[in-house]
Every structure is written in C-alpha cells, then in structure tokens.
Coordinates of C-alpha atoms and ligand atoms in Angstrom, one line a residue:
X1 CA -0.1 -0.1 0.0
X2 CA 1.5 3.3 -1.0
X3 CA 0.9 6.0 1.8
X4 CA 1.9 9.7 1.4
X5 CA 2.6 11.4 4.6
X6 CA 2.1 15.1 4.2
X7 CA 3.8 17.7 6.5
X8 CA 2.1 21.1 6.1
X9 CA 3.6 24.2 7.6
X10 CA 2.4 27.7 7.3
X11 CA 5.0 28.4 4.5
X12 CA 6.2 24.9 3.8
X13 CA 5.1 21.5 2.4
X14 CA 7.2 18.3 2.9
X15 CA 6.1 14.8 1.8
X16 CA 7.3 11.2 2.3
X17 CA 5.9 8.4 0.3
X18 CA 5.9 5.1 1.9
X19 CA 5.3 1.6 0.7
X20 CA 3.7 -0.3 3.7
X21 CA 2.9 -3.9 4.3
X22 CA 2.3 -6.2 7.3
X23 CA 6.1 -6.5 7.9
X24 CA 6.8 -2.7 7.9
X25 CA 7.6 -0.1 5.5
X26 CA 10.1 1.6 3.3
X27 CA 10.4 5.2 1.9
X28 CA 10.1 5.2 -1.8
X29 CA 10.4 8.9 -2.3
X30 CA 10.5 12.3 -0.4
X31 CA 10.6 15.9 -1.2
X32 CA 9.8 19.4 0.0
X33 CA 9.0 23.0 -0.6
X34 CA 9.9 26.1 1.3
X35 CA 8.6 29.7 1.1
X36 CA 5.2 28.2 0.0
X37 CA 2.5 30.8 -0.7
X38 CA 0.3 28.4 -2.7
X39 CA -0.1 24.9 -1.2
X40 CA -2.3 23.8 -4.1
X41 CA 0.4 24.4 -6.5
X42 CA 3.1 22.6 -4.7
X43 CA 0.9 19.7 -4.0
X44 CA 0.1 19.2 -7.7
X45 CA 3.8 19.7 -8.5
X46 CA 4.8 17.1 -5.9
X47 CA 2.5 14.5 -7.5
X48 CA 3.6 15.4 -11.1
X49 CA 7.2 15.1 -9.9
X50 CA 6.5 11.6 -8.6
X51 CA 5.0 10.5 -11.9
X52 CA 7.6 12.2 -14.0
X53 CA 10.4 10.4 -11.8
X54 CA 8.6 7.0 -12.5
X55 CA 7.9 6.5 -8.8
X56 CA 4.1 6.1 -9.6
X57 CA 2.5 5.6 -12.9
X58 CA -0.7 7.3 -11.8
X59 CA -1.7 9.3 -8.5
X60 CA -4.4 6.8 -8.2
X61 CA -1.6 4.3 -6.9
X62 CA -1.5 6.3 -3.8
X63 CA -4.0 4.6 -1.4
X64 CA -3.9 7.1 1.4
X65 CA -2.6 10.3 2.6
X66 CA -1.7 10.8 6.3
X67 CA -1.8 14.1 8.2
X68 CA 0.0 14.6 11.5
X69 CA -2.7 17.0 12.9
X70 CA -2.0 18.7 16.2
X71 CA -5.1 19.3 18.1
X72 CA -8.8 19.5 17.3
X73 CA -11.8 20.9 19.2
X74 CA -13.9 18.1 20.6
X75 CA -12.0 15.5 18.3
X76 CA -9.0 13.3 18.7
X77 CA -7.7 9.9 17.6
X78 CA -6.6 8.3 14.4
X79 CA -9.6 9.1 12.1
X80 CA -10.6 9.6 8.4
X81 CA -9.9 13.2 7.6
X82 CA -13.4 14.4 6.7
X83 CA -15.2 17.7 7.2
X84 CA -15.5 17.0 11.0
X85 CA -11.6 16.9 11.1
X86 CA -11.5 20.2 9.2
X87 CA -14.0 21.7 11.6
X88 CA -12.1 20.5 14.7
X89 CA -8.9 22.0 13.4
X90 CA -10.6 25.2 12.5
X91 CA -12.2 25.4 15.9
X92 CA -8.9 25.3 17.7
X93 CA -6.9 27.4 15.1
X94 CA -6.2 30.1 17.6
X95 CA -4.5 27.6 19.9
X96 CA -2.2 26.1 17.3
X97 CA -2.0 29.0 14.7
X98 CA 1.1 27.7 12.9
X99 CA -0.3 24.2 12.5
X100 CA -4.1 24.1 12.3
X101 CA -4.8 26.3 9.4
X102 CA -2.3 24.8 6.9
X103 CA -3.6 21.3 7.8
X104 CA -7.2 22.2 7.4
X105 CA -6.5 23.9 3.9
X106 CA -4.0 20.9 3.1
X107 CA -6.8 18.2 3.8
X108 CA -9.3 20.2 1.4
X109 CA -6.5 20.4 -1.2
X110 CA -5.5 16.8 -1.1
X111 CA -9.3 15.8 -1.3
X112 CA -9.2 17.6 -4.8
X113 CA -5.9 16.4 -6.0
X114 CA -6.2 12.7 -4.8
X115 CA -9.9 12.1 -4.8
X116 CA -9.5 8.2 -4.5
X117 CA -6.9 8.3 -1.8
X118 CA -8.2 7.9 1.8
X119 CA -7.3 10.8 4.0
X120 CA -6.4 9.9 7.4
X121 CA -5.6 12.3 10.3
X122 CA -3.6 11.3 13.3
X123 CA -4.0 13.8 16.1
X124 CA -1.0 14.4 18.3
X125 CA -3.4 14.5 21.2
X126 CA -4.6 10.8 20.4
X127 CA -2.3 9.1 22.7
X128 CA -3.8 10.9 25.8
X129 CA -7.3 10.2 25.2
X130 CA -7.5 7.6 28.0
X131 CA -5.6 9.7 30.5
X132 CA -7.7 10.0 33.7
X133 CA -9.7 13.1 34.4
X134 CA -7.7 14.0 37.5
X135 CA -4.6 14.4 35.3
X136 CA -6.4 16.0 32.4
X137 CA -8.3 18.8 34.2
X138 CA -7.2 22.2 35.3
X139 CA -8.7 23.7 38.3
X140 CA -10.6 26.4 36.3
X141 CA -14.3 27.5 36.2
X142 CA -16.7 25.4 34.5
X143 CA -17.2 28.0 31.7
X144 CA -13.4 27.6 30.8
X145 CA -13.6 23.9 30.8
X146 CA -16.7 24.1 28.6
X147 CA -14.7 25.8 25.8
X148 CA -12.1 23.0 25.8
X149 CA -9.5 24.2 28.2
X150 CA -7.9 21.1 29.5
X151 CA -4.6 19.2 29.4
X152 CA -4.4 17.5 25.9
X153 CA -0.7 16.5 25.5
X154 CA 1.3 16.6 22.2
X155 CA 4.1 14.4 20.6
X156 CA 1.5 11.7 20.7
X157 CA 2.9 9.7 17.6
X158 CA 6.4 9.9 19.0
X159 CA 5.4 8.6 22.5
X160 CA 3.2 5.9 21.1
X161 CA 6.1 4.7 19.0
X162 CA 8.2 4.6 22.2
X163 CA 5.4 2.6 24.1
X164 CA 5.5 0.0 21.3
X165 CA 9.4 0.0 20.8
X166 CA 10.2 -0.1 24.5
X167 CA 8.0 -3.0 25.3
X168 CA 9.5 -4.9 22.4
X169 CA 13.1 -4.1 23.9
X170 CA 11.9 -5.0 27.3
X171 CA 10.9 -8.5 25.9
X172 CA 7.1 -7.7 26.5
X173 CA 5.4 -8.7 23.4
X174 CA 2.0 -8.6 25.2
X175 CA 2.2 -5.0 26.0
X176 CA 3.9 -4.1 22.5
X177 CA 0.9 -5.7 20.9
X178 CA -1.6 -3.6 23.0
X179 CA 0.4 -0.4 22.2
X180 CA 0.4 -1.2 18.5
X181 CA -3.3 -1.7 18.3
X182 CA -4.2 0.9 20.8
X183 CA -6.0 3.3 18.3
X184 CA -8.0 0.2 17.0
X185 CA -8.8 -1.6 20.2
X186 CA -8.3 0.8 23.0
X187 CA -6.4 -0.2 26.2
X188 CA -6.2 -3.8 27.4
X189 CA -5.5 -5.5 30.7
X190 CA -2.1 -7.1 31.1
X191 CA -1.8 -10.3 33.0
X192 CA 1.3 -10.5 35.1
X193 CA 3.6 -7.6 35.9
X194 CA 2.8 -4.2 34.6
X195 CA 5.3 -2.5 32.3
X196 CA 6.1 1.2 33.6
X197 CA 7.8 3.5 31.1
X198 CA 8.8 7.1 31.0
X199 CA 9.4 8.5 27.5
X200 CA 11.4 11.7 27.2
X201 CA 10.9 13.4 23.8
X202 CA 13.7 16.0 23.8
X203 CA 14.0 18.1 20.8
X204 CA 13.1 21.6 19.4
X205 CA 9.9 20.9 21.2
X206 CA 10.0 18.6 24.3
X207 CA 7.7 16.5 26.4
X208 CA 7.9 13.7 29.1
X209 CA 5.2 11.1 29.1
X210 CA 4.3 8.4 31.8
X211 CA 3.1 5.0 30.1
X212 CA 1.6 2.1 31.8
X213 CA 1.1 -1.0 29.8
X214 CA 1.4 0.9 26.5
X215 CA -1.2 3.7 27.5
X216 CA -0.3 7.3 28.6
X217 CA -1.2 8.1 32.1
X218 CA -0.1 11.6 32.0
X219 CA 2.2 14.0 30.1
X220 CA 4.1 17.3 30.7
X221 CA 2.4 19.2 28.0
X222 CA -1.0 20.7 28.5
X223 CA -3.6 22.8 26.7
X224 CA -1.2 24.1 24.0
X225 CA 2.4 23.3 23.0
X226 CA 3.3 26.4 25.2
X227 CA 3.6 24.2 28.3
X228 CA 5.7 21.6 30.1
X229 CA 9.4 21.8 29.8
X230 CA 11.2 24.8 28.5
X231 CA 11.1 24.5 24.7
X232 CA 13.5 26.1 22.1
X233 CA 11.8 29.4 22.0
X234 CA 8.5 28.6 24.0
X235 CA 8.2 29.2 27.5
X236 CA 7.0 25.9 29.0
X237 CA 5.2 26.0 32.4
X238 CA 4.6 29.4 33.7
X239 CA 2.4 30.7 36.6
X240 CA -0.8 32.0 35.0
X241 CA -0.3 35.2 37.4
X242 CA 2.9 36.1 35.6
X243 CA 1.1 37.1 32.4
X244 CA -1.2 39.8 33.7
X245 CA 1.6 41.1 36.0
X246 CA 4.1 41.4 33.2
X247 CA 1.6 42.8 30.9
X248 CA 0.7 45.5 33.3
X249 CA 4.2 46.3 34.5
X250 CA 5.9 46.2 31.2
X251 CA 3.0 47.7 29.3
X252 CA 2.7 44.8 26.9
X253 CA -0.3 44.1 24.7
X254 CA -1.8 40.7 24.7
X255 CA -0.4 40.0 21.2
X256 CA 3.2 41.2 22.4
X257 CA 3.1 39.1 25.4
X258 CA 2.2 36.1 23.4
X259 CA 4.8 36.7 20.9
X260 CA 7.5 37.1 23.6
X261 CA 6.3 33.9 25.3
X262 CA 6.3 31.8 22.1
X263 CA 9.3 33.3 20.3
X264 CA 11.7 34.8 22.8
X265 CA 11.4 32.5 25.8
X266 CA 12.4 28.9 26.6
X267 CA 16.0 28.1 26.0
X268 CA 16.5 31.1 24.1
X269 CA 15.0 33.4 26.6
X270 CA 17.0 31.8 29.5
X271 CA 20.3 31.7 27.7
X272 CA 20.0 34.8 25.7
X273 CA 22.3 33.4 23.1
X274 CA 20.7 30.6 21.2
X275 CA 17.6 28.2 21.0
X276 CA 20.0 25.2 20.2
X277 CA 21.1 23.1 23.3
X278 CA 24.4 22.4 21.4
X279 CA 25.4 26.1 21.5
X280 CA 24.1 26.6 24.9
X281 CA 26.0 23.7 26.3
X282 CA 29.2 24.9 24.6
X283 CA 28.7 28.5 26.2
X284 CA 27.9 26.9 29.6
X285 CA 31.1 24.9 29.5
X286 CA 33.0 28.2 28.7
X287 CA 31.6 29.9 31.8
X288 CA 28.4 31.7 30.4
X289 CA 26.1 31.8 33.6
X290 CA 23.0 32.3 31.6
X291 CA 23.6 29.4 29.3
X292 CA 24.4 27.2 32.4
X293 CA 21.0 28.3 33.8
X294 CA 19.2 27.3 30.6
X295 CA 20.7 23.8 30.8
X296 CA 20.2 23.4 34.5
X297 CA 16.4 24.6 34.1
X298 CA 15.9 22.1 31.3
X299 CA 17.4 19.3 33.3
X300 CA 15.6 20.3 36.3
X301 CA 12.2 20.2 34.5
X302 CA 13.0 16.8 32.8
X303 CA 13.7 15.3 36.2
X304 CA 10.8 16.8 37.8
X305 CA 8.4 15.2 35.3
X306 CA 10.3 11.8 35.5
X307 CA 9.8 11.8 39.3
X308 CA 6.2 12.7 39.2
X309 CA 5.4 9.8 36.6
X310 CA 7.7 7.3 38.5
X311 CA 5.5 7.9 41.5
X312 CA 2.3 7.6 39.7
X313 CA 3.4 4.4 37.9
X314 CA 4.7 3.0 41.2
X315 CA 8.1 2.5 39.9
X316 CA 9.9 2.3 36.6
X317 CA 11.0 -0.4 34.2
X318 CA 12.4 1.7 31.4
X319 CA 13.5 5.4 31.0
X320 CA 13.7 6.2 27.3
X321 CA 15.3 9.3 25.4
X322 CA 14.2 10.1 21.9
X323 CA 14.3 12.9 19.4
X324 CA 17.1 15.5 18.4
X325 CA 18.4 16.2 22.0
X326 CA 17.5 12.9 23.5
X327 CA 19.1 10.9 20.8
X328 CA 22.3 12.8 20.4
X329 CA 23.1 14.7 23.5
X330 CA 25.1 12.4 25.9
X331 CA 25.9 15.2 28.3
X332 CA 22.2 16.0 28.7
X333 CA 21.3 12.3 29.3
X334 CA 24.2 12.2 32.0
X335 CA 22.8 15.3 33.8
X336 CA 19.2 13.9 33.7
X337 CA 20.3 10.4 35.2
X338 CA 22.7 12.0 37.8
X339 CA 22.4 10.5 41.2
X340 CA 19.4 8.4 40.6
X341 CA 21.0 5.1 41.4
X342 CA 18.9 4.8 44.6
X343 CA 15.9 4.8 42.3
X344 CA 17.3 2.0 40.1
X345 CA 18.5 4.3 37.2
X346 CA 22.1 3.4 36.7
X347 CA 23.6 4.9 33.6
X348 CA 26.6 3.2 31.8
X349 CA 29.0 6.3 31.1
X350 CA 30.9 4.5 28.3
X351 CA 27.7 3.2 26.6
X352 CA 26.1 6.7 26.9
X353 CA 29.0 8.5 25.5
X354 CA 29.3 6.4 22.4
X355 CA 25.4 6.3 21.7
X356 CA 24.4 8.8 19.0
X357 CA 21.2 8.6 17.1
X358 CA 21.1 4.8 17.2
X359 CA 19.0 2.4 19.2
X360 CA 20.8 1.4 22.4
X361 CA 20.5 0.3 26.1
X362 CA 22.9 2.7 28.0
X363 CA 22.2 1.4 31.4
X364 CA 24.8 -0.8 33.5
X365 CA 24.1 -4.5 33.3
X366 CA 22.9 -4.3 37.1
X367 CA 20.6 -1.3 36.6
X368 CA 17.1 -2.3 37.6
X369 CA 15.8 0.3 35.2
X370 CA 16.6 -0.1 31.6
X371 CA 17.7 3.3 30.1
X372 CA 17.0 3.3 26.4
X373 CA 17.8 5.5 23.5
X374 CA 15.2 4.9 20.6
X375 CA 15.5 7.1 17.6
X376 CA 12.2 8.9 16.5
X377 CA 10.8 8.7 13.0
X378 CA 7.6 10.6 13.0
X379 CA 7.0 10.0 9.4
X380 CA 7.3 6.3 9.6
X381 CA 5.1 6.4 12.8
X382 CA 2.4 8.1 10.9
X383 CA 2.6 5.8 7.9
X384 CA 2.2 2.8 10.3
X385 CA -0.8 4.2 12.0
X386 CA -2.5 4.9 8.7
X387 CA -1.6 1.5 7.4
X388 CA -3.2 0.0 10.6
X389 CA -6.3 2.0 10.3
X390 CA -7.0 1.1 6.7
X391 CA -6.0 -2.6 7.0
Ligands
LIG1 P1 14.2 17.7 16.8 O1 13.1 18.8 17.2 O2 13.9 16.4 17.4 O3 14.6 17.8 15.4 O4 15.5 18.1 17.7 C1 16.1 19.5 17.4 C2 17.2 19.7 18.6 O5 17.9 18.6 18.8 C3 18.1 20.9 18.1 O6 17.6 22.2 18.4 C4 19.4 20.5 18.8 O7 19.4 21.1 20.1 C5 19.2 19.0 19.1 N1 20.3 18.2 18.3 C6 20.2 17.8 17.2 N2 21.2 17.2 16.6 C7 22.2 17.1 17.7 C8 23.5 16.6 17.7 N3 24.0 16.0 16.8 N4 23.9 16.8 19.1 C9 23.4 17.4 20.0 N5 22.1 18.0 20.0 C10 21.5 17.8 18.7

C-alpha cells in the first residue's frame, strides 16, 4: 500500500511516500518545498514529480494520505480526515495557529488532488485520550472547561512509538501488541507484571510522558504546546499570574506578550544566546552563567516530570530518550540520570558517551531500570498508523 505522509507548515510542504505492508515499510520518495504561498500549486507539483520520476504511474496508486494534525476541538484519535476533522482543526486554530490552518487547507487540497486516496488524520493528542480526568483537568471555572481548556498533550505519535518499541526491547510482546493496536482496540488489561515506562521526547519541542502497559497516564504538555518543559523558543510551564503582571508592569499588549512567550522564551529566553542546546552547552562549558542556567532549568524540568510519573506508575522499568536532543546529547542524558542510582536508574557512562542517534541500552548490566535511546521517525510512525487504520 502506498501511503503519502504530508507535512504541512504555514509556508512549507514536505512529503514522504511509503510502501507499507504487514512486515513494515520503506520510503520510496520524499521531497519538499519552502517559502510556499500556494499549497495547491506545490501539492500538484509534488504529484507530477512523482509521476515524472517514475515513482508512480498514476496518482491513483496512492492509497492514502496521512496528516499529523496537532489538536482538534472536541475530536482526537486516528480518524478519516473528513469535514468533521477540518471543523475540529478550525475550532482550535487560535490555539495552534502555525499548524491547524495549513492542515485544514491541506486536507481540502488533497481531497481535490487525490480524490481516490483515503485521507487519515492522526492527532498528536490521540495518545492521551485515555488519561484520567484528574490528570487531564485544570482547576478552572466550568465555563473555561466548557470551551475545551484542559490538558491535551502533544508528541503523541512519537510517545506511542516509544510505548511500542520499549515494550519490544523489554521483551514484553504482550504490551507491545496492546500499544500497536491502541487506536484500533483501546487499552487492554495485562496479565502479570505491569510495564512502566517514562518517555522523554527532547528536541526543538519537548515533552515527558508516563506510560503504563502501553497507555499514557499523563504528560508534561497541557492545553497548548506552550507548556511543560522549557522549549527551544517557547516558555513551557508558567504561573498564570505572571502574564497579567508582566503585561501591566511592562506595558505589553496581549499579542506582544504572546509573541514573547512563544518566540523569545524557553532555552533562548534563559540563555540569551541561542535556542539550540549544542550552542548553549558549549557556552555553559566556557563559563556563560545564563547558558548554564538554561541547561540546568531544562534538566531540572525533565527530572521533575520523570519523578512525577515514577511515583504515579509505582516505579519504573524503562526510561527512554528520543528526538534530536534525547538521541544525540550524551551530556544532557548524563545530567538527567545523575544520582538516581537509589531509584534504580544506573547509567553506563561509556555506553552513553558512544550512543548517537542509534537504538541502544545505555544502562549498566545491574541497573534495575533499563535506560534506552530509541530514534524517533515521526513520518514512519504516521505511515504505520495509517496502514493499521486502513488494513
Ligand atoms: P528535533 O526537534 O527532534 O529535530 O530536535 C532538534 C534539536 O536537537 C536541536 O535544537 C538540537 O538542540 C538538538 N540536536 C540535534 N542534533 C544534535 C546533535 N548531533 N547533538 C546534540 N544535539 C542535537
């Protein structure tokens, strides 16, 4: 089955064409466009390129298009991308302004360009649909909750992949099977020992998720991707009282406060030099105290969430690092795991130092908790879910 994964940004369009079957999948073509003003034009151009290059004889060969949608109003899951999905995306356009409008437009455009392909939306919030009400709700008035303000969670495709792969690596095929079929069958009971995992997706955008038997029990991200850990340029968790105080004291408009919290905060805001952890760690090592603060605040926040989920899970079987920082930054992994031997987290310094963007177990042979690095591949994750949905 040929599945096209469409990645739509406000001024970009990237695509990846997969050939999927029961045993897995492979990329047969990929491409992209930057500085896009007309998505319709580039989508048509991409399909023409695939034909011209002989990858497909006709666009009709593409069985499905997968969209990694962020969050929808009153809708989640892995679903056929119909008018209800478009309405859900438009309903929360103000919460995810960089993501929802291009996806709503892109789904409409693909319906015209590939009328025979099944459009499938995988919401980033899907993995959290079984999170308990106590973890999902904020203590806000009923009217706020009625307009959809609650903890949704993001990076769902990535964390779900970690739920599957960590179970496989821990020799728990029973849990892996539940995790793989989660969006088809829902959560299932596990006979025997529970499998308790904390997944750290650390990249330009970061989150930590607690996973019990393949199902998320909670996550660091909340209502919008503006929450949880300090992000590249986004603030992460912030006391709601700080916003009106800063607006009044600094004379900021709502738009300007929002801009500063989304563009000039996070690792960039704290370090004052860069939003990239590589530059920041280098500056910290050279004695820059603001850069040191940014690194320490990120590590502090990651450990805070790991601790919270370990308690809720009643212990831990695997701690997983994934995404750009999690896969590549051995120094950060060292900092996160420091002095946690009493909790069964025992990092092997040599294995950690040599592990870069490859799957590995970086714990010592005697560590009760397995410390795993699992590379993320969000396009493949999406293609898999679309394949499962349609098979
Ligand atoms: P992602 O959003 O998953 O693509 O991750 C992007 C972030 O990962 C960048 O901002 C970098 O801070 C970090 N990163 C990517 N590659 C490396 C690397 N080779 N070493 C250390 N950090 C990296």
